[in-house]
Coordinates of C-alpha atoms in Angstrom, one line a residue:
M136 CA -23.0 -22.5 -110.2
L137 CA -22.1 -18.7 -113.6
T138 CA -22.8 -22.2 -114.3
K139 CA -20.4 -24.7 -113.3
R140 CA -19.5 -26.6 -116.3
D141 CA -19.4 -23.4 -117.9
G142 CA -21.9 -21.2 -118.2
P143 CA -23.8 -24.7 -118.0
R144 CA -23.9 -26.0 -117.5
D145 CA -24.5 -23.4 -122.5
W146 CA -21.6 -24.7 -124.1
T147 CA -19.5 -22.5 -122.1
R148 CA -18.1 -26.0 -122.3
R149 CA -17.6 -25.6 -126.0
S150 CA -16.8 -21.9 -126.1
A151 CA -14.2 -20.7 -128.7
I152 CA -10.8 -19.8 -127.5
T153 CA -9.9 -16.1 -127.9
G154 CA -6.4 -14.7 -128.2
L155 CA -7.2 -12.0 -125.6
A156 CA -8.0 -14.6 -123.0
L157 CA -4.9 -16.5 -123.7
F158 CA -2.9 -13.4 -123.5
S159 CA -4.2 -12.7 -120.0
V160 CA -2.4 -15.9 -118.9
R161 CA 0.9 -14.9 -120.4
A162 CA 0.6 -11.3 -119.1
G163 CA 1.6 -10.4 -115.5
G164 CA 4.9 -12.2 -115.2
A165 CA 6.3 -15.1 -117.2
A166 CA 9.2 -15.3 -114.8
A167 CA 6.8 -15.7 -111.8
A168 CA 4.8 -18.3 -113.7
A169 CA 7.9 -20.3 -114.5
T170 CA 8.7 -20.8 -110.8
S171 CA 5.2 -21.1 -109.4
L172 CA 2.3 -23.5 -109.7
V173 CA -0.3 -21.6 -111.6
V174 CA -3.7 -22.4 -110.2
A175 CA -6.6 -21.5 -112.5
S176 CA -10.4 -21.9 -112.6
K177 CA -13.3 -21.1 -114.9
S178 CA -15.4 -18.0 -114.7
D179 CA -18.1 -19.4 -112.5
T180 CA -19.0 -19.6 -108.8
E181 CA -18.0 -23.3 -108.2
G182 CA -14.9 -22.9 -110.2
A183 CA -13.8 -19.9 -108.1
L184 CA -14.6 -21.9 -104.9
T185 CA -12.8 -25.1 -105.8
G186 CA -10.0 -23.3 -107.5
A187 CA -9.4 -21.3 -104.3
M188 CA -9.4 -24.5 -102.2
I189 CA -6.7 -25.9 -104.5
A190 CA -4.6 -22.7 -104.2
L191 CA -5.0 -22.6 -100.4
V192 CA -4.0 -26.2 -99.9
L193 CA -0.9 -25.8 -102.2
E194 CA 0.1 -22.7 -100.2
R195 CA -0.2 -24.7 -97.0
L196 CA 2.2 -27.2 -98.5
N197 CA 4.7 -24.3 -98.8
L198 CA 4.5 -24.4 -102.6
P199 CA 4.7 -21.2 -104.6
V200 CA 1.3 -20.4 -106.1
L201 CA 0.2 -18.0 -108.8
R202 CA -3.6 -17.5 -109.0
R203 CA -5.4 -17.3 -112.4
L204 CA -8.9 -17.9 -110.9
G205 CA -11.8 -16.9 -113.2
L206 CA -9.6 -17.3 -116.2
G207 CA -12.4 -18.0 -118.7
P208 CA -14.7 -20.7 -120.1
T209 CA -13.9 -24.4 -120.4
L210 CA -11.8 -24.5 -123.6
I211 CA -9.7 -21.5 -122.7
V212 CA -8.7 -23.0 -119.3
R213 CA -8.4 -26.5 -120.8
N214 CA -6.0 -25.3 -123.6
S215 CA -4.0 -23.3 -121.1
L216 CA -3.4 -26.5 -119.1
L217 CA -2.5 -28.5 -122.2
S218 CA -0.1 -25.8 -123.4
G219 CA 1.6 -25.6 -119.9
E220 CA 0.6 -22.0 -119.2
I221 CA -1.2 -23.2 -116.1
S222 CA -0.4 -26.1 -113.8
I223 CA -3.8 -27.2 -112.3
Y224 CA -7.5 -26.4 -112.3
P225 CA -10.8 -28.0 -111.3
E226 CA -12.6 -29.7 -114.2
Y227 CA -15.7 -31.9 -114.6
T228 CA -15.5 -35.5 -115.6
G229 CA -18.4 -35.3 -118.1
N230 CA -16.6 -32.6 -120.1
G231 CA -14.3 -35.5 -121.2
A232 CA -17.2 -36.5 -123.5
F233 CA -16.9 -33.2 -125.4
F234 CA -13.1 -33.1 -125.3
S235 CA -13.1 -36.5 -127.0
G236 CA -16.1 -36.1 -129.2
T237 CA -17.8 -39.1 -127.7
E238 CA -20.9 -37.5 -126.2
N239 CA -23.1 -40.4 -127.2
D240 CA -21.1 -43.1 -125.4
P241 CA -23.1 -44.3 -122.4
I242 CA -19.8 -44.6 -120.4
W243 CA -20.1 -40.9 -119.5
K244 CA -23.4 -41.5 -117.6
S245 CA -21.5 -43.7 -115.1
P246 CA -19.6 -41.9 -112.3
Q247 CA -16.8 -44.4 -112.3
G248 CA -16.8 -45.0 -116.0
A249 CA -16.6 -41.2 -116.8
Y250 CA -13.8 -40.7 -114.3
D251 CA -11.8 -43.7 -115.5
T252 CA -12.2 -42.8 -119.1
I253 CA -11.1 -39.2 -118.9
R254 CA -8.2 -40.2 -116.7
R255 CA -7.0 -42.7 -119.3
L256 CA -7.5 -40.3 -122.2
D257 CA -5.7 -37.4 -120.5
A258 CA -2.8 -39.5 -119.3
A259 CA -1.8 -39.7 -122.9
R260 CA -1.7 -35.9 -122.9
G261 CA 0.5 -35.5 -119.9
L262 CA -2.4 -34.7 -117.5
T263 CA -3.4 -36.4 -114.3
W264 CA -6.9 -36.4 -112.8
L265 CA -6.7 -36.4 -109.0
T266 CA -9.5 -37.6 -106.6
R267 CA -12.9 -36.4 -107.7
A268 CA -15.7 -35.0 -105.5
P269 CA -18.8 -37.2 -104.9
A270 CA -21.2 -34.6 -106.3
N271 CA -22.8 -34.7 -109.7
N272 CA -23.2 -31.2 -111.1
T273 CA -25.1 -32.3 -114.1
W274 CA -28.1 -30.8 -115.8
L275 CA -31.3 -31.4 -113.8
I276 CA -34.8 -30.0 -113.7
A277 CA -36.2 -28.3 -110.6
V278 CA -39.9 -27.7 -109.9
N279 CA -41.6 -25.0 -107.9
G280 CA -41.7 -26.3 -104.3
A281 CA -45.5 -25.8 -103.9
L282 CA -46.3 -27.7 -107.1
A283 CA -43.9 -30.5 -106.3
R284 CA -45.4 -31.0 -102.8
R285 CA -49.0 -30.9 -104.1
E286 CA -48.4 -33.3 -107.0
H287 CA -45.8 -35.5 -105.1
L288 CA -43.0 -34.8 -107.7
T289 CA -39.6 -36.1 -106.7
T290 CA -38.2 -37.9 -109.7
M291 CA -38.1 -37.4 -113.4
T292 CA -40.6 -40.3 -113.7
D293 CA -43.0 -38.1 -111.6
F294 CA -42.1 -35.1 -113.7
A295 CA -42.9 -37.0 -116.9
G296 CA -46.4 -37.7 -115.5
A297 CA -46.9 -34.0 -114.7
V298 CA -45.9 -33.1 -118.3
R299 CA -48.5 -35.5 -119.6
R300 CA -51.1 -33.9 -117.4
G301 CA -50.2 -30.5 -118.9
L302 CA -48.9 -29.1 -115.6
I303 CA -45.4 -28.1 -116.6
R304 CA -44.1 -24.9 -118.1
L305 CA -40.3 -25.0 -118.3
A306 CA -37.6 -22.3 -118.5
A307 CA -34.3 -23.5 -120.0
S308 CA -31.5 -22.5 -122.2
T309 CA -31.7 -23.1 -126.0
E310 CA -28.8 -25.5 -125.6
F311 CA -30.7 -27.5 -123.0
V312 CA -33.8 -27.7 -125.2
E313 CA -32.0 -28.6 -128.4
S314 CA -28.9 -30.6 -127.3
A315 CA -29.5 -34.4 -127.6
A316 CA -27.6 -34.8 -124.3
A317 CA -30.0 -32.6 -122.4
L318 CA -33.9 -32.3 -122.5
P319 CA -34.2 -34.8 -125.4
A320 CA -32.2 -37.3 -123.3
F321 CA -34.7 -36.9 -120.5
E322 CA -37.7 -37.2 -122.8
A323 CA -36.3 -40.4 -124.4
A324 CA -35.5 -42.0 -121.0
Y325 CA -38.7 -41.2 -119.3
G326 CA -41.1 -41.4 -122.2
F327 CA -42.5 -37.9 -122.4
S328 CA -42.5 -35.0 -124.9
L329 CA -42.7 -31.4 -123.6
P330 CA -44.4 -29.2 -126.3
L331 CA -42.4 -26.2 -127.4
V332 CA -45.3 -24.0 -126.4
R333 CA -44.7 -25.1 -122.8
I334 CA -41.1 -24.0 -122.9
I335 CA -39.5 -20.6 -122.5
S336 CA -36.2 -20.9 -124.2
L337 CA -33.4 -18.5 -123.2
P338 CA -30.3 -17.8 -125.3
G339 CA -27.9 -18.0 -122.2
G340 CA -27.3 -20.8 -119.8
D341 CA -27.5 -18.9 -116.5
T342 CA -29.4 -21.2 -114.1
S343 CA -29.9 -18.4 -111.6
V344 CA -32.4 -17.0 -114.2
T345 CA -34.2 -20.3 -114.9
A346 CA -34.3 -21.2 -111.2
R347 CA -35.8 -17.9 -110.2
A348 CA -38.4 -18.1 -112.9
A349 CA -39.6 -21.4 -111.6
A350 CA -39.6 -20.3 -108.0
Q351 CA -41.5 -17.0 -108.7
G352 CA -43.8 -18.2 -111.4
I353 CA -42.5 -15.7 -113.9
S354 CA -44.5 -15.9 -117.2
G355 CA -46.3 -18.9 -115.8
V356 CA -43.1 -20.9 -115.4
N357 CA -43.0 -23.6 -112.7
A358 CA -40.0 -25.6 -113.6
G359 CA -36.4 -24.7 -114.6
M360 CA -33.2 -26.1 -115.9
V361 CA -30.6 -26.2 -113.0
Y362 CA -27.3 -27.8 -112.2
G363 CA -27.0 -30.4 -109.4
T364 CA -24.9 -28.3 -107.0
D365 CA -26.5 -24.8 -107.7
G366 CA -26.4 -22.8 -104.5
A367 CA -29.8 -21.1 -104.7
L368 CA -31.9 -24.2 -104.9
S369 CA -32.9 -24.4 -101.2
A370 CA -33.2 -20.7 -100.8
L371 CA -35.7 -20.6 -103.7
D372 CA -37.8 -23.5 -102.4
L373 CA -37.3 -25.7 -105.5
S374 CA -37.5 -29.4 -105.6
V375 CA -34.9 -31.0 -107.8
M376 CA -36.1 -34.0 -109.8
S377 CA -33.8 -37.0 -109.3
D378 CA -32.7 -38.9 -112.4
P379 CA -32.9 -42.6 -111.5
L380 CA -32.5 -43.8 -115.1
A381 CA -29.2 -41.8 -115.4
A382 CA -30.3 -40.0 -118.5
Q383 CA -27.6 -37.3 -118.1
I384 CA -23.9 -37.3 -118.4
V385 CA -22.1 -37.2 -115.0
Y386 CA -20.2 -34.1 -114.0
E387 CA -18.0 -34.7 -111.0
V388 CA -15.4 -32.1 -110.2
A389 CA -11.7 -33.0 -109.7
P390 CA -8.4 -31.2 -109.8
V391 CA -6.5 -31.8 -113.1
I392 CA -2.8 -31.3 -112.9
R393 CA 0.1 -31.5 -115.4
E394 CA 1.9 -34.8 -114.8
A395 CA 5.3 -33.0 -114.7
D396 CA 4.1 -30.7 -111.9
L397 CA 2.7 -33.6 -109.9
A398 CA 6.0 -35.6 -110.3
R399 CA 7.9 -32.6 -108.8
H400 CA 5.3 -32.3 -105.9
P401 CA 3.7 -35.7 -105.2
E402 CA 2.4 -34.4 -101.9
I403 CA -0.3 -32.5 -103.8
A404 CA -2.4 -35.6 -104.6
P405 CA -3.1 -36.8 -101.0
A406 CA -3.6 -33.3 -99.7
L407 CA -6.2 -32.5 -102.3
A408 CA -7.8 -35.9 -102.0
R409 CA -8.7 -35.1 -98.4
V410 CA -10.5 -32.0 -99.6
F411 CA -12.4 -33.3 -102.6
T412 CA -13.6 -36.5 -101.0
H413 CA -15.6 -34.3 -98.6
L414 CA -17.3 -32.2 -101.3
D415 CA -20.6 -34.0 -101.7
A416 CA -23.6 -32.3 -103.4
E417 CA -25.1 -30.9 -100.2
T418 CA -21.8 -29.4 -99.1
L419 CA -21.2 -27.8 -102.5
R420 CA -24.7 -26.4 -102.6
R421 CA -24.3 -24.9 -99.2
L422 CA -20.9 -23.4 -100.0
N423 CA -22.1 -22.1 -103.4
A424 CA -25.1 -20.5 -101.6
R425 CA -22.8 -18.5 -99.4
I426 CA -21.4 -16.9 -102.5
T427 CA -24.4 -16.6 -104.8
V428 CA -27.0 -15.9 -102.1
D429 CA -25.2 -14.4 -99.2
G430 CA -22.7 -12.4 -101.3
A431 CA -19.5 -13.8 -99.7
V432 CA -16.2 -13.9 -101.5
A433 CA -15.3 -17.3 -102.9
E434 CA -11.8 -17.4 -101.4
A435 CA -13.1 -16.5 -97.9
V436 CA -15.8 -19.2 -98.1
A437 CA -13.1 -21.7 -99.2
A438 CA -10.7 -20.7 -96.4
R439 CA -13.3 -20.9 -93.7
Y440 CA -14.6 -24.3 -94.9
L441 CA -11.1 -25.8 -95.0
S442 CA -10.2 -24.4 -91.6
E443 CA -13.4 -25.4 -89.9
N444 CA -13.1 -29.0 -91.2
G445 CA -9.4 -29.5 -90.5
L446 CA -8.7 -30.1 -94.2
L447 CA -5.6 -27.9 -94.6
P448 CA -2.3 -29.9 -94.4

């Protein structure tokens, strides 16, 4: 899921804003944007999927919609929402930790706590967080399926034991390895230390690369950094290690809309709630796989899912 938080899960979350990207929002018809609800998303698979769902639901409500899907990384889209250049987009609760500079606050590791906190903080900015999906797209570690079955690895506690036995070689982004909120948080919570010689550190955050390395044993790798709702996990026969001690920040996706737009169109909230409450982790993995594995177009996948499940108003 690009990665879902951004490039990930990389600090596509913390990427710098560029004038060119902001210009792309303004271009293409200021007059149209003034009379339409501008639906945007980040430049990743899950963003395109959930952004398309939002646009399709709003259109079914007979509201004028202007699409800006794939607009850019987190901070470009976020600042476009704050400035009023877009009306709504799907965002992750855990990114509130970075928006507010409170990454070390344990509240972000609680699903309800993270949601309530960012809702409160953003209400003061004129933004409303609508109903969130019950799927955590956080950083996780996936292990080669054959190794996981042989060694009975299902949780990060099991993974820690495998590290101590010298069984693990991990592929991950430099950010994942170095950020206190990522691998070091796992190590602290589960009492292990993965030597740097057992890590292949990549400059980017593309989990399709790290997952494939773990699945195929590239350069001896048998574990990879992934996101919780990545679409290729099942297809690659990877076993995702659960995080029972909640070492990671929670990233649940929800539509975020400007308060003024919601006040004009209050019917948006219940219509989108019907959609997002159904988006559990397994559902998002399956839908993301149709895009990343099968090559389907995100909007077509979104439309088919909403239609088949009776989720359009």
